[in-house]
mmCIF file of C-alpha atoms in Angstrom:
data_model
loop_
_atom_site.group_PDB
_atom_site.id
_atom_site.type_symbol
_atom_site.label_atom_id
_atom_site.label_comp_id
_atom_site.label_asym_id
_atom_site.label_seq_id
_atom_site.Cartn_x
_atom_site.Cartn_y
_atom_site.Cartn_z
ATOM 1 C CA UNK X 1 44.473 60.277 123.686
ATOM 2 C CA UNK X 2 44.233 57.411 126.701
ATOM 3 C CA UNK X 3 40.569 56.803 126.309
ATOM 4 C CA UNK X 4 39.707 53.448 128.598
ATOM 5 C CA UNK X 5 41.480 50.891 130.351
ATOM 6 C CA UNK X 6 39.212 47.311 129.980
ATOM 7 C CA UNK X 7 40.234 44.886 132.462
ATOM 8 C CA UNK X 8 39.020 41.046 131.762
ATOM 9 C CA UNK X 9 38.719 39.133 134.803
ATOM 10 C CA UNK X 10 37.731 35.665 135.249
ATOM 11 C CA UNK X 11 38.946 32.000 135.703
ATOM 12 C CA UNK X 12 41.097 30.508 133.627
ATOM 13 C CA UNK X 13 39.946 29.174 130.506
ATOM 14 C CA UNK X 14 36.561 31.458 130.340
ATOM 15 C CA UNK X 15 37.511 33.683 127.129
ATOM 16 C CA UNK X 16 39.398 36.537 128.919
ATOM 17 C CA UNK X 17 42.186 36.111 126.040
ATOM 18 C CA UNK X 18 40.456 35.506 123.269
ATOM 19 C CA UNK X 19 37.979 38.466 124.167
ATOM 20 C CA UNK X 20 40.561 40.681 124.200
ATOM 21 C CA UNK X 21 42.247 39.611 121.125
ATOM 22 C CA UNK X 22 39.136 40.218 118.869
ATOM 23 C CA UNK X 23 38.063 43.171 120.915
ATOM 24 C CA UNK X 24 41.750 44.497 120.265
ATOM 25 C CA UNK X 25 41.225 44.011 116.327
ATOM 26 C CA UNK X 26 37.901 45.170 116.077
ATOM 27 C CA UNK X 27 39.184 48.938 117.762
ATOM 28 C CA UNK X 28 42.380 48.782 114.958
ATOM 29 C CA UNK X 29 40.077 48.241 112.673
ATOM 30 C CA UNK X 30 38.091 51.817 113.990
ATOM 31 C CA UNK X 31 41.398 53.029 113.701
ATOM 32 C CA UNK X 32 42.296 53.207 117.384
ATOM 33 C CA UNK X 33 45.861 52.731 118.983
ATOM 34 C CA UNK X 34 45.488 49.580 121.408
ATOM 35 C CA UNK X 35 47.684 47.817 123.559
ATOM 36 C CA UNK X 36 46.845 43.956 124.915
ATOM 37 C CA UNK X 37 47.923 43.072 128.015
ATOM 38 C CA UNK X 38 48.136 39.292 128.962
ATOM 39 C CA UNK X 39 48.097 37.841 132.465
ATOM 40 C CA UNK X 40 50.153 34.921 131.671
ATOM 41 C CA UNK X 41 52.613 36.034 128.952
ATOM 42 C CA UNK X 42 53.109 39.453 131.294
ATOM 43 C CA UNK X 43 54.313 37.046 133.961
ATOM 44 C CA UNK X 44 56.753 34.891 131.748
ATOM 45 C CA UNK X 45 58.367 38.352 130.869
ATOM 46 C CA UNK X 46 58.897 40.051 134.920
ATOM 47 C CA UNK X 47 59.565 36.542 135.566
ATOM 48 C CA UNK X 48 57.400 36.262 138.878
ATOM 49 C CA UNK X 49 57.522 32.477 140.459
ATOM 50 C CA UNK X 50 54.300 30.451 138.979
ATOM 51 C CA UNK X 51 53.062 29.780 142.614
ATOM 52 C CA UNK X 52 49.778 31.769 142.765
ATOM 53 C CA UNK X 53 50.148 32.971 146.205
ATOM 54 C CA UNK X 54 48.165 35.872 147.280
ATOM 55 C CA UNK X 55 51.391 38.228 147.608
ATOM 56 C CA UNK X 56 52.347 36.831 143.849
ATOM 57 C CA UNK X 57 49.065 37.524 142.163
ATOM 58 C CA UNK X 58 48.832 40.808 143.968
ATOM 59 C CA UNK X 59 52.607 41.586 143.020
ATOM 60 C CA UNK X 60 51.867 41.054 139.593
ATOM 61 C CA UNK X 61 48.897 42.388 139.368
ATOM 62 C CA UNK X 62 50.403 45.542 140.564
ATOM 63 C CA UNK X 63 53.133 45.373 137.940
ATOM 64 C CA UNK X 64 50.469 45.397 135.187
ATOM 65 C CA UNK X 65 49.196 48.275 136.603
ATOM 66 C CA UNK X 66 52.529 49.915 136.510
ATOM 67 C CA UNK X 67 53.030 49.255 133.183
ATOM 68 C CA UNK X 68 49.648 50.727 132.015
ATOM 69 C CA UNK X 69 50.889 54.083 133.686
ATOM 70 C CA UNK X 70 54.379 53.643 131.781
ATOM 71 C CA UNK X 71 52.487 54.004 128.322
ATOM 72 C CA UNK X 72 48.987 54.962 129.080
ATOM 73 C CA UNK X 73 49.328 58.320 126.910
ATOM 74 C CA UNK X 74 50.432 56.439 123.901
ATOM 75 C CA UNK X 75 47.141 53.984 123.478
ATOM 76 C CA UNK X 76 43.114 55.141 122.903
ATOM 77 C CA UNK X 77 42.475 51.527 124.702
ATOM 78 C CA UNK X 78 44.572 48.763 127.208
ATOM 79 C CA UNK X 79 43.023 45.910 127.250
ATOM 80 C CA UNK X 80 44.229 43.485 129.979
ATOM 81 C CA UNK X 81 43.156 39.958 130.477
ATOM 82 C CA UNK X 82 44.101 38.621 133.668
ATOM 83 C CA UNK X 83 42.584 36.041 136.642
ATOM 84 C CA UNK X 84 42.940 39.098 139.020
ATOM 85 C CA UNK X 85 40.563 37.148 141.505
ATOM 86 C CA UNK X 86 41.034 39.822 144.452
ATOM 87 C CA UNK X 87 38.530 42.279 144.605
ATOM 88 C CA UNK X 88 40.594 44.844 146.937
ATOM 89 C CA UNK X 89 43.248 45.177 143.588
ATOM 90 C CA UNK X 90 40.287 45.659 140.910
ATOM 91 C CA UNK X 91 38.524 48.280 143.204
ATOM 92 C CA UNK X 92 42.111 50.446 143.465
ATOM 93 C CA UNK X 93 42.524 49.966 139.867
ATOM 94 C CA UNK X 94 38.898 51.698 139.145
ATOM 95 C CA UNK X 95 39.585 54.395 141.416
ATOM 96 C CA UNK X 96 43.144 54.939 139.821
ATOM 97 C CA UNK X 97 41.309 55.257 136.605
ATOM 98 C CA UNK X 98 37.820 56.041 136.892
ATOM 99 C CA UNK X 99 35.703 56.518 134.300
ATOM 100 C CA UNK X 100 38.132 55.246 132.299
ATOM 101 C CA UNK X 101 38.218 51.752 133.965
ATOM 102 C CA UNK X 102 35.911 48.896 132.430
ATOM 103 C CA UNK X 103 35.708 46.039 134.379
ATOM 104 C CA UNK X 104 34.481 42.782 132.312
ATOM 105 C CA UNK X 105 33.937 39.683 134.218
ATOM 106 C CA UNK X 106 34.085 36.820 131.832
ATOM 107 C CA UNK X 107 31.678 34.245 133.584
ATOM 108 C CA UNK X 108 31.738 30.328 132.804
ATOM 109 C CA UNK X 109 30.518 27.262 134.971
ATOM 110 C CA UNK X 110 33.140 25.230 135.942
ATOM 111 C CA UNK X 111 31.809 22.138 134.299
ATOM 112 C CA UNK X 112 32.037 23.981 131.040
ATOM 113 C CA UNK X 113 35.738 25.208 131.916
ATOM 114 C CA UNK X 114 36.914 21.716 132.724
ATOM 115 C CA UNK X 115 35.183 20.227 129.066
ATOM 116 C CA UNK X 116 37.188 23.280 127.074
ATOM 117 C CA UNK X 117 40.472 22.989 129.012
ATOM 118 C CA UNK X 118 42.008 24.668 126.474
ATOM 119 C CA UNK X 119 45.127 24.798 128.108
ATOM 120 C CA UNK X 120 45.042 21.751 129.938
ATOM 121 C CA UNK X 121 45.204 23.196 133.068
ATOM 122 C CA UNK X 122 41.973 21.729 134.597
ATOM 123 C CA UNK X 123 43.507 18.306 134.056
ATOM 124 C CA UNK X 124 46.847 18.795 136.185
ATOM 125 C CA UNK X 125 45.040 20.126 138.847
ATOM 126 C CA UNK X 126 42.795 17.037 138.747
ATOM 127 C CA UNK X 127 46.127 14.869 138.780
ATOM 128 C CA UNK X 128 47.589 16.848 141.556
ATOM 129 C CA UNK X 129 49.994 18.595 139.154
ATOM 130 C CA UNK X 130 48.993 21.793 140.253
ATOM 131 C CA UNK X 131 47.827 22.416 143.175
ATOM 132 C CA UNK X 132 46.210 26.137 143.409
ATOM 133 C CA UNK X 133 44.161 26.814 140.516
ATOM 134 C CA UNK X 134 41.877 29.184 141.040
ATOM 135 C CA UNK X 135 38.478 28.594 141.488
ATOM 136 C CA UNK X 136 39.276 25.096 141.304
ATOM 137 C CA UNK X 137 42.218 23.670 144.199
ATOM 138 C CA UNK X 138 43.075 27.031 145.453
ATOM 139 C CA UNK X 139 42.622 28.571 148.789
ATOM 140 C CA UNK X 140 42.260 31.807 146.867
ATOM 141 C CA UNK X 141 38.507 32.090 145.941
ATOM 142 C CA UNK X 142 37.884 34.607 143.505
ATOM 143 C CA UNK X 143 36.390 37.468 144.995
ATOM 144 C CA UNK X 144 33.507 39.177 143.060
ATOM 145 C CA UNK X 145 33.248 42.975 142.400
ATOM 146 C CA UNK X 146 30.728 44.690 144.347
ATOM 147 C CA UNK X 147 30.156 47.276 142.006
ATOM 148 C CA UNK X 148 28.633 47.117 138.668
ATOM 149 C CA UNK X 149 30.906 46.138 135.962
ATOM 150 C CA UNK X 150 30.105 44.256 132.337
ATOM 151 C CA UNK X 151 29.506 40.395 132.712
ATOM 152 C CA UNK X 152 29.837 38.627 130.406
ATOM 153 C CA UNK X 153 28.686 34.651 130.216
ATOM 154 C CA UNK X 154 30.915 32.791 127.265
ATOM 155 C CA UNK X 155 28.247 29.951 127.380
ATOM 156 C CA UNK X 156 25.182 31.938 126.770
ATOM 157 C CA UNK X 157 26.550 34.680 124.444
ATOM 158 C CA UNK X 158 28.480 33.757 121.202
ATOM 159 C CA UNK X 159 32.038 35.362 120.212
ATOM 160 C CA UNK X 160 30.194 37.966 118.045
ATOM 161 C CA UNK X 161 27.628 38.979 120.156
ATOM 162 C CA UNK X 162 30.391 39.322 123.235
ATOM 163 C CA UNK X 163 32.546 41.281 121.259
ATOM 164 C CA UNK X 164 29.204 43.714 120.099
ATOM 165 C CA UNK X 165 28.070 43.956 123.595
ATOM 166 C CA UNK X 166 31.765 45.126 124.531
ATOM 167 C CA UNK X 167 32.439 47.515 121.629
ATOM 168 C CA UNK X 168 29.279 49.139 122.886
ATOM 169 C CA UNK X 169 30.948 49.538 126.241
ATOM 170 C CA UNK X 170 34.157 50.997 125.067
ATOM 171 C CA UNK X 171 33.062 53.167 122.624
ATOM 172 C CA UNK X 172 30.728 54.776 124.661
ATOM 173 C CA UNK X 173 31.839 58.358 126.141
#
């Protein structure tokens, strides 16, 4: 049944989330069993500290993976939207899945990112309320994939034609 795992990467605020969400309908709709998997609501529920330490993102990051394996053989498609800015944890997930894995970097400039704050995150970290965001206060730069994998750039390409250009991807064999 398990046909492909699609991984959205990206900074925070870039569309990973919303991507997912549509992409996630648009399969249903094809009448394929899905599962979403969200970065931030994944850690509210395992409870993991907020503090975006290497060892925490990489902790959590292997606790999604985890999961996937838990219920893998019940889904066509996982979808998972999450920062996951270290390269060295997307690389073993590909090679834990293979041809299976689709790895979508969700690309934004981070002048556009602050403007859409949509969760206001962009803001604290100006004020000093947070202090490690990534790709904006943190000592964690995200690390790009040096493999090929889907890119996708939410200021050039409209909702529609992202979520096209990515049921093309997972529906091909």
């Amino acid at each position: 049944m398990f046909r492909k795992l699609i991984w959205f990467t990206g900074l925070s605020g870039t569309g990973k989330s919303t991507l997912s969400i549509i992409l996630n309908k648009s399969l249903k709709d094809k009448g394929f069993k899905t599962k979403i998997i969200d970065g931030d609501r994944f850690r509210k529920k395992t409870k993991i500290k907020q503090s975006f330490s290497k060892m925490n993102i990489t902790k959590n990051n292997l606790n999604i993976i985890t999961e996937i394996q838990k219920f893998k053989d019940r889904f066509h498609y996982i979808l998972v939207a999450t920062i996951s800015p270290l390269k060295k944890i997307r690389s073993s997930v590909k090679k834990k899945f293979g041809k299976s894995y689709i790895e979508v970097f969700i690309k934004t400039s981070l002048e556009t990112l602050i403007k859409r704050d949509t969760k206001g995150l962009y803001k604290q970290a100006k004020n000093g309320k947070i202090k490690n965001l990534i790709g904006y206060n943190s000592p964690i730069i995200y690390e790009k994939s040096k493999y090929k994998i889907l890119e996708i750039n939410t200021e050039k390409l409209s909702i529609e034609k992202s979520i096209n250009v990515l049921l093309k991807q997972a529906l091909k064999n």
